[in-house]
Amino acid sequence: MSPVDPYGSADPRGWDRPDRPLPWPDHDVEPGPWVRRPAVAPHLHADPRTRPPADPGGAYPGYDDRGPARPFRKPSGPGDPAYGGRPGPVNGRNGRHGPVGDDPEYPTAQLEPVRDEAPPMSEYPTTQLTPVRDEPAPAASEPPGRRQPGRRRAGGSGAPPTSSGKAGRNLPAAIGVGVALGALILVPLFLYPPAFLLVVAGAVAIGSWEMARAAGRADANPPLVPLIAGGVLTVGLAWFAGPDALTLGLAVTVLGSVVWRLGDGPAGFRRDVTAATLIAVYVPFLGGFAALLAAAPDDGYLRVLVTLVAVVLSDTGGYAAGANFGKHPMAPTISPKKSWEGLAGSVGAAALGSAVLLWLLFDVRPWWGALFGVAVSAAAVLGDLAESMVKRDLGVKDMSNLLPGHGGLMDRLDSILFAVPTAYLLLAVLVPMAG
């Protein structure tokens, strides 16, 4: 018995029922003109019950009238039934007869075929570049495919720079420039003291220029002409007329900067005047105390000498102790390289050297000399931190690049500018007491 029809019919179905037509037409009967040709190729119908019959008229090359559509086969050449029995060249990809290139259904047949030969080397500009050198083979303990931390390609732009010391300085250049600056100060100081006044005035002028130039990074434009002229005037008044004239020179410099700035209009006036006042106090006024030290009768050059020696010992002791033993940062947000160990080295070296030097030169008892060294060292460190804070606020590393290994002149004067007022006040008290 035949299985039950799954499509809802209760009648048994089988292939031996003559009263029901077959699910496909008889291919022996020629279809009449009323039969509509399928619009889709027979091989695109996956379901055999809905697949159209084979096309006996040759509308689909590669098919015949012997049953359901067969897989497409490539025509073998002219005269093949796939060409419709007509010899001749094949046009395009559909097997039509006609000259090559006139098939509107396949416009890509009109394109120029791809060349098999390689293009000239001029079309490959990368061949003119220098080939990358192979890296040396990794060590046995190094994992394959990875480089050790900090390792770079040889000859690359990221090659490590030449070492310049533990504190980031070019130490030979720094020592050479330091010796030259010391000679520039001490030679006129001992041979012809009035020439020392020119050295101080020139240092004040250069320092004012560097500060005004750095202030431009904060969109401030302090008037440079009255600052330099007033600074030189302040140093001269201190040399010839004493401390009261130094204060007068500061007032004249600030007033001259305000009047000069009025000519540029009100835009940014307060900002520029504030920057000018800061520069006038920081450079000419503090630098004028060096002129007061040198202008002291009989022993002015010795006062300048012990002050400079204390500052140099403070810087050298701090550098040596900080570079070798520094582990605890003192002011990481202002100067990350300064440590408490470096401060101890600065104070210790300055105290020891000043105790010996003041005892030999001024007959001051050693503990008073040590006190002098501690005070000068503390003032020098504060001056260094003050300029570091100013540079960090302005976003500059050095005030300029005038001095190799040091940066700008203000990068060397920062400690001295805070140390000379302290030394002037202490020596004014200690030396008369010893006498």
GROMACS .gro file of C-alpha atoms in nm:
model
  435
    1MET     CA    1   0.000   0.000   0.000
    2SER     CA    2   0.131   0.344  -0.090
    3PRO     CA    3   0.211   0.589   0.188
    4VAL     CA    4  -0.035   0.858   0.285
    5ASP     CA    5  -0.002   1.186   0.100
    6PRO     CA    6   0.176   1.431   0.340
    7TYR     CA    7   0.010   1.728   0.167
    8GLY     CA    8  -0.332   1.661   0.303
    9SER     CA    9  -0.476   1.404   0.059
   10ALA     CA   10  -0.602   1.077   0.203
   11ASP     CA   11  -0.570   0.896  -0.131
   12PRO     CA   12  -0.274   0.670  -0.180
   13ARG     CA   13  -0.022   0.796  -0.432
   14GLY     CA   14   0.205   0.598  -0.658
   15TRP     CA   15   0.367   0.603  -0.991
   16ASP     CA   16   0.123   0.349  -1.146
   17ARG     CA   17  -0.182   0.571  -1.147
   18PRO     CA   18  -0.270   0.646  -1.510
   19ASP     CA   19  -0.556   0.878  -1.417
   20ARG     CA   20  -0.323   1.151  -1.275
   21PRO     CA   21  -0.082   1.343  -1.498
   22LEU     CA   22   0.284   1.343  -1.430
   23PRO     CA   23   0.426   1.641  -1.235
   24TRP     CA   24   0.620   1.750  -1.543
   25PRO     CA   25   0.516   1.784  -1.907
   26ASP     CA   26   0.591   1.531  -2.168
   27HIS     CA   27   0.904   1.627  -2.352
   28ASP     CA   28   0.802   1.432  -2.663
   29VAL     CA   29   0.532   1.683  -2.741
   30GLU     CA   30   0.642   2.003  -2.908
   31PRO     CA   31   0.514   2.301  -2.705
   32GLY     CA   32   0.285   2.531  -2.886
   33PRO     CA   33   0.324   2.904  -2.934
   34TRP     CA   34   0.106   2.963  -2.629
   35VAL     CA   35   0.369   2.803  -2.399
   36ARG     CA   36   0.569   3.079  -2.226
   37ARG     CA   37   0.941   3.036  -2.206
   38PRO     CA   38   1.087   3.045  -1.854
   39ALA     CA   39   1.248   3.378  -1.768
   40VAL     CA   40   1.504   3.218  -1.539
   41ALA     CA   41   1.761   2.956  -1.624
   42PRO     CA   42   1.643   2.608  -1.524
   43HIS     CA   43   1.949   2.531  -1.320
   44LEU     CA   44   1.864   2.810  -1.074
   45HIS     CA   45   1.563   2.621  -0.940
   46ALA     CA   46   1.662   2.404  -0.649
   47ASP     CA   47   1.328   2.226  -0.608
   48PRO     CA   48   1.275   1.965  -0.884
   49ARG     CA   49   0.897   2.005  -0.855
   50THR     CA   50   0.915   2.378  -0.941
   51ARG     CA   51   1.206   2.360  -1.185
   52PRO     CA   52   1.100   2.460  -1.537
   53PRO     CA   53   1.148   2.209  -1.813
   54ALA     CA   54   1.455   2.201  -2.028
   55ASP     CA   55   1.460   2.445  -2.314
   56PRO     CA   56   1.450   2.251  -2.642
   57GLY     CA   57   1.484   2.570  -2.845
   58GLY     CA   58   1.842   2.640  -2.747
   59ALA     CA   59   1.766   2.953  -2.548
   60TYR     CA   60   1.997   2.829  -2.275
   61PRO     CA   61   2.322   2.695  -2.421
   62GLY     CA   62   2.447   2.379  -2.270
   63TYR     CA   63   2.103   2.225  -2.218
   64ASP     CA   64   1.910   1.983  -2.435
   65ASP     CA   65   1.562   1.837  -2.435
   66ARG     CA   66   1.648   1.505  -2.273
   67GLY     CA   67   1.523   1.585  -1.925
   68PRO     CA   68   1.597   1.823  -1.640
   69ALA     CA   69   1.869   2.078  -1.687
   70ARG     CA   70   2.222   1.950  -1.667
   71PRO     CA   71   2.514   2.136  -1.514
   72PHE     CA   72   2.665   2.396  -1.738
   73ARG     CA   73   2.959   2.284  -1.943
   74LYS     CA   74   3.213   2.498  -2.119
   75PRO     CA   75   3.180   2.501  -2.500
   76SER     CA   76   3.457   2.311  -2.667
   77GLY     CA   77   3.484   2.527  -2.981
   78PRO     CA   78   3.311   2.635  -3.301
   79GLY     CA   79   3.043   2.397  -3.415
   80ASP     CA   80   2.954   2.294  -3.060
   81PRO     CA   81   2.574   2.294  -2.990
   82ALA     CA   82   2.646   2.553  -2.722
   83TYR     CA   83   2.710   2.795  -3.008
   84GLY     CA   84   2.387   2.711  -3.175
   85GLY     CA   85   2.561   2.501  -3.438
   86ARG     CA   86   2.723   2.807  -3.590
   87PRO     CA   87   3.102   2.817  -3.633
   88GLY     CA   88   3.300   3.129  -3.566
   89PRO     CA   89   3.484   3.309  -3.293
   90VAL     CA   90   3.334   3.336  -2.949
   91ASN     CA   91   3.226   3.679  -2.829
   92GLY     CA   92   3.279   3.756  -2.458
   93ARG     CA   93   3.187   3.492  -2.204
   94ASN     CA   94   2.835   3.385  -2.308
   95GLY     CA   95   2.940   3.185  -2.613
   96ARG     CA   96   2.771   3.404  -2.875
   97HIS     CA   97   2.886   3.413  -3.231
   98GLY     CA   98   3.047   3.730  -3.357
   99PRO     CA   99   3.364   3.937  -3.344
  100VAL     CA  100   3.537   3.977  -3.010
  101GLY     CA  101   3.453   4.297  -2.818
  102ASP     CA  102   3.098   4.368  -2.950
  103ASP     CA  103   2.903   4.203  -2.668
  104PRO     CA  104   2.695   4.470  -2.489
  105GLU     CA  105   2.619   4.236  -2.198
  106TYR     CA  106   2.986   4.199  -2.108
  107PRO     CA  107   3.159   4.539  -2.141
  108THR     CA  108   3.467   4.412  -1.962
  109ALA     CA  109   3.546   4.207  -2.270
  110GLN     CA  110   3.646   4.533  -2.437
  111LEU     CA  111   3.915   4.609  -2.177
  112GLU     CA  112   4.280   4.560  -2.246
  113PRO     CA  113   4.406   4.229  -2.109
  114VAL     CA  114   4.637   4.235  -1.808
  115ARG     CA  115   5.006   4.238  -1.897
  116ASP     CA  116   5.205   3.941  -1.793
  117GLU     CA  117   5.541   4.119  -1.795
  118ALA     CA  118   5.653   4.313  -1.488
  119PRO     CA  119   5.639   4.697  -1.504
  120PRO     CA  120   5.966   4.891  -1.511
  121MET     CA  121   6.150   4.945  -1.184
  122SER     CA  122   6.076   5.319  -1.197
  123GLU     CA  123   5.720   5.236  -1.090
  124TYR     CA  124   5.850   5.104  -0.759
  125PRO     CA  125   5.997   5.408  -0.575
  126THR     CA  126   6.048   5.209  -0.258
  127THR     CA  127   6.328   5.015  -0.425
  128GLN     CA  128   6.543   5.330  -0.400
  129LEU     CA  129   6.527   5.329  -0.017
  130THR     CA  130   6.803   5.189   0.194
  131PRO     CA  131   6.716   4.836   0.299
  132VAL     CA  132   6.659   4.775   0.668
  133ARG     CA  133   6.952   4.604   0.829
  134ASP     CA  134   6.883   4.282   1.005
  135GLU     CA  135   6.906   4.286   1.381
  136PRO     CA  136   7.161   4.065   1.551
  137ALA     CA  137   7.041   3.730   1.662
  138PRO     CA  138   6.895   3.729   2.016
  139ALA     CA  139   7.092   3.579   2.297
  140ALA     CA  140   7.023   3.231   2.418
  141SER     CA  141   6.841   3.356   2.726
  142GLU     CA  142   6.629   3.602   2.529
  143PRO     CA  143   6.286   3.477   2.412
  144PRO     CA  144   6.256   3.461   2.031
  145GLY     CA  145   6.069   3.743   1.864
  146ARG     CA  146   6.114   3.991   2.148
  147ARG     CA  147   6.379   4.249   2.233
  148GLN     CA  148   6.507   4.320   2.576
  149PRO     CA  149   6.363   4.629   2.750
  150GLY     CA  150   6.535   4.946   2.637
  151ARG     CA  151   6.688   4.785   2.330
  152ARG     CA  152   6.660   4.983   2.005
  153ARG     CA  153   6.739   4.928   1.642
  154ALA     CA  154   7.092   5.013   1.541
  155GLY     CA  155   7.126   5.339   1.353
  156GLY     CA  156   6.769   5.452   1.431
  157SER     CA  157   6.663   5.797   1.539
  158GLY     CA  158   6.589   5.663   1.885
  159ALA     CA  159   6.952   5.582   1.961
  160PRO     CA  160   7.038   5.674   2.318
  161PRO     CA  161   7.215   6.008   2.351
  162THR     CA  162   7.564   6.044   2.481
  163SER     CA  163   7.579   6.016   2.857
  164SER     CA  164   7.610   6.348   3.029
  165GLY     CA  165   7.642   6.255   3.394
  166LYS     CA  166   7.412   6.136   3.667
  167ALA     CA  167   7.238   6.471   3.710
  168GLY     CA  168   7.166   6.522   3.341
  169ARG     CA  169   7.446   6.776   3.282
  170ASN     CA  170   7.723   6.779   3.027
  171LEU     CA  171   7.980   6.763   3.304
  172PRO     CA  172   8.298   6.856   3.109
  173ALA     CA  173   8.127   7.158   2.951
  174ALA     CA  174   7.976   7.259   3.285
  175ILE     CA  175   8.316   7.247   3.456
  176GLY     CA  176   8.482   7.447   3.177
  177VAL     CA  177   8.215   7.715   3.175
  178GLY     CA  178   8.221   7.733   3.556
  179VAL     CA  179   8.596   7.788   3.560
  180ALA     CA  180   8.566   8.059   3.294
  181LEU     CA  181   8.293   8.239   3.490
  182GLY     CA  182   8.501   8.220   3.806
  183ALA     CA  183   8.797   8.372   3.630
  184LEU     CA  184   8.579   8.646   3.483
  185ILE     CA  185   8.468   8.740   3.834
  186LEU     CA  186   8.784   8.697   4.039
  187VAL     CA  187   9.042   8.847   3.805
  188PRO     CA  188   8.889   9.198   3.790
  189LEU     CA  189   8.786   9.170   4.156
  190PHE     CA  190   9.147   9.131   4.272
  191LEU     CA  191   9.332   9.325   4.001
  192TYR     CA  192   9.102   9.621   3.940
  193PRO     CA  193   8.785   9.634   4.156
  194PRO     CA  194   8.604   9.899   3.946
  195ALA     CA  195   8.606   9.651   3.656
  196PHE     CA  196   8.405   9.417   3.876
  197LEU     CA  197   8.126   9.673   3.862
  198LEU     CA  198   8.110   9.627   3.484
  199VAL     CA  199   8.087   9.249   3.532
  200VAL     CA  200   7.795   9.287   3.772
  201ALA     CA  201   7.618   9.538   3.546
  202GLY     CA  202   7.660   9.310   3.243
  203ALA     CA  203   7.528   9.009   3.436
  204VAL     CA  204   7.222   9.209   3.548
  205ALA     CA  205   7.150   9.323   3.192
  206ILE     CA  206   7.175   8.969   3.048
  207GLY     CA  207   6.968   8.828   3.332
  208SER     CA  208   6.693   9.087   3.276
  209TRP     CA  209   6.687   9.004   2.904
  210GLU     CA  210   6.656   8.630   2.975
  211MET     CA  211   6.375   8.683   3.225
  212ALA     CA  212   6.182   8.914   2.987
  213ARG     CA  213   6.227   8.663   2.707
  214ALA     CA  214   6.100   8.377   2.925
  215ALA     CA  215   5.801   8.586   3.039
  216GLY     CA  216   5.690   8.600   2.676
  217ARG     CA  217   5.598   8.231   2.705
  218ALA     CA  218   5.318   8.343   2.939
  219ASP     CA  219   5.199   8.614   2.695
  220ALA     CA  220   5.361   8.885   2.908
  221ASN     CA  221   5.564   9.162   2.742
  222PRO     CA  222   5.757   9.355   3.007
  223PRO     CA  223   5.937   9.661   2.865
  224LEU     CA  224   6.296   9.557   2.811
  225VAL     CA  225   6.461   9.897   2.765
  226PRO     CA  226   6.368  10.046   3.107
  227LEU     CA  227   6.446   9.714   3.277
  228ILE     CA  228   6.801   9.697   3.141
  229ALA     CA  229   6.869  10.068   3.185
  230GLY     CA  230   6.719  10.070   3.534
  231GLY     CA  231   6.910   9.757   3.632
  232VAL     CA  232   7.245   9.906   3.535
  233LEU     CA  233   7.153  10.226   3.719
  234THR     CA  234   7.056  10.029   4.032
  235VAL     CA  235   7.392   9.848   4.043
  236GLY     CA  236   7.582  10.174   3.995
  237LEU     CA  237   7.389  10.350   4.272
  238ALA     CA  238   7.457  10.062   4.510
  239TRP     CA  239   7.830  10.074   4.432
  240PHE     CA  240   7.871  10.447   4.483
  241ALA     CA  241   7.598  10.538   4.734
  242GLY     CA  242   7.516  10.234   4.947
  243PRO     CA  243   7.198  10.048   5.047
  244ASP     CA  244   6.965  10.349   5.037
  245ALA     CA  245   7.061  10.420   4.677
  246LEU     CA  246   6.994  10.053   4.594
  247THR     CA  247   6.633  10.091   4.706
  248LEU     CA  248   6.606  10.415   4.510
  249GLY     CA  249   6.732  10.242   4.197
  250LEU     CA  250   6.461   9.974   4.235
  251ALA     CA  251   6.189  10.238   4.262
  252VAL     CA  252   6.320  10.421   3.954
  253THR     CA  253   6.331  10.098   3.752
  254VAL     CA  254   5.972  10.001   3.838
  255LEU     CA  255   5.840  10.352   3.773
  256GLY     CA  256   6.022  10.377   3.442
  257SER     CA  257   5.877  10.040   3.333
  258VAL     CA  258   5.523  10.157   3.417
  259VAL     CA  259   5.559  10.483   3.225
  260TRP     CA  260   5.715  10.304   2.927
  261ARG     CA  261   5.438  10.047   2.921
  262LEU     CA  262   5.165  10.314   2.917
  263GLY     CA  263   5.261  10.399   2.561
  264ASP     CA  264   5.147  10.055   2.439
  265GLY     CA  265   4.785  10.094   2.549
  266PRO     CA  266   4.574   9.931   2.820
  267ALA     CA  267   4.565   9.580   2.671
  268GLY     CA  268   4.759   9.349   2.906
  269PHE     CA  269   4.889   9.644   3.109
  270ARG     CA  270   4.855   9.484   3.451
  271ARG     CA  271   5.015   9.160   3.339
  272ASP     CA  272   5.315   9.334   3.180
  273VAL     CA  273   5.372   9.567   3.474
  274THR     CA  274   5.357   9.276   3.719
  275ALA     CA  275   5.618   9.086   3.517
  276ALA     CA  276   5.840   9.396   3.499
  277THR     CA  277   5.820   9.449   3.877
  278LEU     CA  278   5.911   9.084   3.941
  279ILE     CA  279   6.213   9.108   3.711
  280ALA     CA  280   6.328   9.437   3.866
  281VAL     CA  281   6.321   9.290   4.217
  282TYR     CA  282   6.461   8.951   4.123
  283VAL     CA  283   6.757   9.056   3.907
  284PRO     CA  284   6.878   9.417   3.957
  285PHE     CA  285   6.778   9.463   4.321
  286LEU     CA  286   6.918   9.131   4.448
  287GLY     CA  287   7.218   9.158   4.219
  288GLY     CA  288   7.294   9.504   4.359
  289PHE     CA  289   7.398   9.343   4.691
  290ALA     CA  290   7.701   9.201   4.510
  291ALA     CA  291   7.802   9.561   4.437
  292LEU     CA  292   7.747   9.647   4.806
  293LEU     CA  293   7.976   9.361   4.911
  294ALA     CA  294   8.251   9.462   4.670
  295ALA     CA  295   8.222   9.832   4.762
  296ALA     CA  296   8.309   9.768   5.129
  297PRO     CA  297   8.634   9.947   5.215
  298ASP     CA  298   8.955   9.749   5.264
  299ASP     CA  299   8.807   9.396   5.246
  300GLY     CA  300   8.529   9.416   4.987
  301TYR     CA  301   8.693   9.165   4.754
  302LEU     CA  302   8.732   8.918   5.045
  303ARG     CA  303   8.362   8.944   5.127
  304VAL     CA  304   8.274   8.864   4.768
  305LEU     CA  305   8.522   8.576   4.771
  306VAL     CA  306   8.386   8.401   5.082
  307THR     CA  307   8.030   8.440   4.950
  308LEU     CA  308   8.113   8.287   4.613
  309VAL     CA  309   8.311   8.004   4.775
  310ALA     CA  310   8.018   7.922   5.004
  311VAL     CA  311   7.780   7.910   4.705
  312VAL     CA  312   8.017   7.692   4.500
  313LEU     CA  313   8.067   7.453   4.792
  314SER     CA  314   7.692   7.435   4.842
  315ASP     CA  315   7.628   7.350   4.475
  316THR     CA  316   7.915   7.101   4.457
  317GLY     CA  317   7.828   6.924   4.783
  318GLY     CA  318   7.462   6.904   4.688
  319TYR     CA  319   7.544   6.767   4.345
  320ALA     CA  320   7.780   6.500   4.478
  321ALA     CA  321   7.553   6.388   4.761
  322GLY     CA  322   7.236   6.396   4.553
  323ALA     CA  323   7.386   6.207   4.258
  324ASN     CA  324   7.529   5.928   4.476
  325PHE     CA  325   7.296   5.903   4.774
  326GLY     CA  326   6.978   6.092   4.681
  327LYS     CA  327   6.669   5.877   4.743
  328HIS     CA  328   6.417   6.106   4.915
  329PRO     CA  329   6.287   6.393   4.696
  330MET     CA  330   6.275   6.728   4.870
  331ALA     CA  331   6.039   6.915   4.636
  332PRO     CA  332   5.925   6.672   4.361
  333THR     CA  333   5.666   6.910   4.215
  334ILE     CA  334   5.921   7.193   4.176
  335SER     CA  335   6.259   7.026   4.122
  336PRO     CA  336   6.244   6.644   4.104
  337LYS     CA  337   6.625   6.607   4.111
  338LYS     CA  338   6.669   6.772   4.449
  339SER     CA  339   6.673   6.541   4.748
  340TRP     CA  340   6.713   6.572   5.123
  341GLU     CA  341   7.045   6.392   5.094
  342GLY     CA  342   7.159   6.657   4.847
  343LEU     CA  343   7.048   6.934   5.085
  344ALA     CA  344   7.251   6.776   5.363
  345GLY     CA  345   7.552   6.764   5.133
  346SER     CA  346   7.505   7.131   5.039
  347VAL     CA  347   7.476   7.253   5.397
  348GLY     CA  348   7.760   7.037   5.525
  349ALA     CA  349   8.007   7.138   5.254
  350ALA     CA  350   7.925   7.509   5.282
  351ALA     CA  351   7.940   7.505   5.662
  352LEU     CA  352   8.276   7.327   5.673
  353GLY     CA  353   8.436   7.542   5.405
  354SER     CA  354   8.303   7.872   5.543
  355ALA     CA  355   8.418   7.787   5.897
  356VAL     CA  356   8.774   7.744   5.776
  357LEU     CA  357   8.770   8.036   5.532
  358LEU     CA  358   8.620   8.299   5.763
  359TRP     CA  359   8.855   8.194   6.043
  360LEU     CA  360   9.156   8.240   5.813
  361LEU     CA  361   9.049   8.562   5.639
  362PHE     CA  362   8.848   8.751   5.902
  363ASP     CA  363   8.956   8.584   6.225
  364VAL     CA  364   8.598   8.478   6.293
  365ARG     CA  365   8.547   8.185   6.525
  366PRO     CA  366   8.473   7.860   6.339
  367TRP     CA  367   8.117   7.813   6.468
  368TRP     CA  368   8.026   8.161   6.343
  369GLY     CA  369   8.179   8.071   6.010
  370ALA     CA  370   7.979   7.747   6.007
  371LEU     CA  371   7.663   7.945   6.080
  372PHE     CA  372   7.747   8.174   5.791
  373GLY     CA  373   7.791   7.874   5.561
  374VAL     CA  374   7.461   7.714   5.668
  375ALA     CA  375   7.268   8.039   5.608
  376VAL     CA  376   7.428   8.103   5.268
  377SER     CA  377   7.370   7.742   5.159
  378ALA     CA  378   7.003   7.753   5.263
  379ALA     CA  379   6.955   8.081   5.074
  380ALA     CA  380   7.126   7.935   4.765
  381VAL     CA  381   6.899   7.629   4.769
  382LEU     CA  382   6.592   7.850   4.808
  383GLY     CA  383   6.706   8.060   4.514
  384ASP     CA  384   6.750   7.751   4.301
  385LEU     CA  385   6.403   7.628   4.394
  386ALA     CA  386   6.252   7.972   4.326
  387GLU     CA  387   6.387   7.980   3.972
  388SER     CA  388   6.283   7.618   3.915
  389MET     CA  389   5.930   7.712   4.013
  390VAL     CA  390   5.935   8.012   3.777
  391LYS     CA  391   6.064   7.799   3.489
  392ARG     CA  392   5.808   7.527   3.557
  393ASP     CA  393   5.532   7.786   3.561
  394LEU     CA  394   5.654   7.933   3.231
  395GLY     CA  395   5.705   7.589   3.075
  396VAL     CA  396   6.078   7.628   2.996
  397LYS     CA  397   6.371   7.404   3.085
  398ASP     CA  398   6.644   7.669   3.070
  399MET     CA  399   6.628   8.046   3.054
  400SER     CA  400   6.847   8.040   2.742
  401ASN     CA  401   7.133   7.844   2.586
  402LEU     CA  402   7.415   8.095   2.629
  403LEU     CA  403   7.627   7.873   2.855
  404PRO     CA  404   7.696   7.514   2.741
  405GLY     CA  405   7.626   7.268   3.020
  406HIS     CA  406   7.449   7.532   3.229
  407GLY     CA  407   7.171   7.675   3.011
  408GLY     CA  408   7.130   8.047   3.056
  409LEU     CA  409   7.313   8.292   3.278
  410MET     CA  410   7.014   8.307   3.512
  411ASP     CA  411   7.049   7.932   3.563
  412ARG     CA  412   7.384   8.011   3.732
  413LEU     CA  413   7.278   8.332   3.903
  414ASP     CA  414   6.972   8.182   4.072
  415SER     CA  415   7.170   8.064   4.376
  416ILE     CA  416   7.393   8.370   4.391
  417LEU     CA  417   7.107   8.621   4.376
  418PHE     CA  418   6.956   8.483   4.699
  419ALA     CA  419   7.296   8.426   4.863
  420VAL     CA  420   7.449   8.775   4.829
  421PRO     CA  421   7.186   8.960   5.039
  422THR     CA  422   7.220   8.694   5.312
  423ALA     CA  423   7.600   8.718   5.306
  424TYR     CA  424   7.590   9.098   5.311
  425LEU     CA  425   7.370   9.108   5.623
  426LEU     CA  426   7.566   8.836   5.811
  427LEU     CA  427   7.907   8.980   5.732
  428ALA     CA  428   7.791   9.325   5.836
  429VAL     CA  429   7.725   9.175   6.181
  430LEU     CA  430   7.995   8.908   6.214
  431VAL     CA  431   8.304   9.090   6.094
  432PRO     CA  432   8.266   9.401   6.318
  433MET     CA  433   8.205   9.166   6.614
  434ALA     CA  434   8.531   8.988   6.542
  435GLY     CA  435   8.718   9.317   6.520
   0.00000   0.00000   0.00000
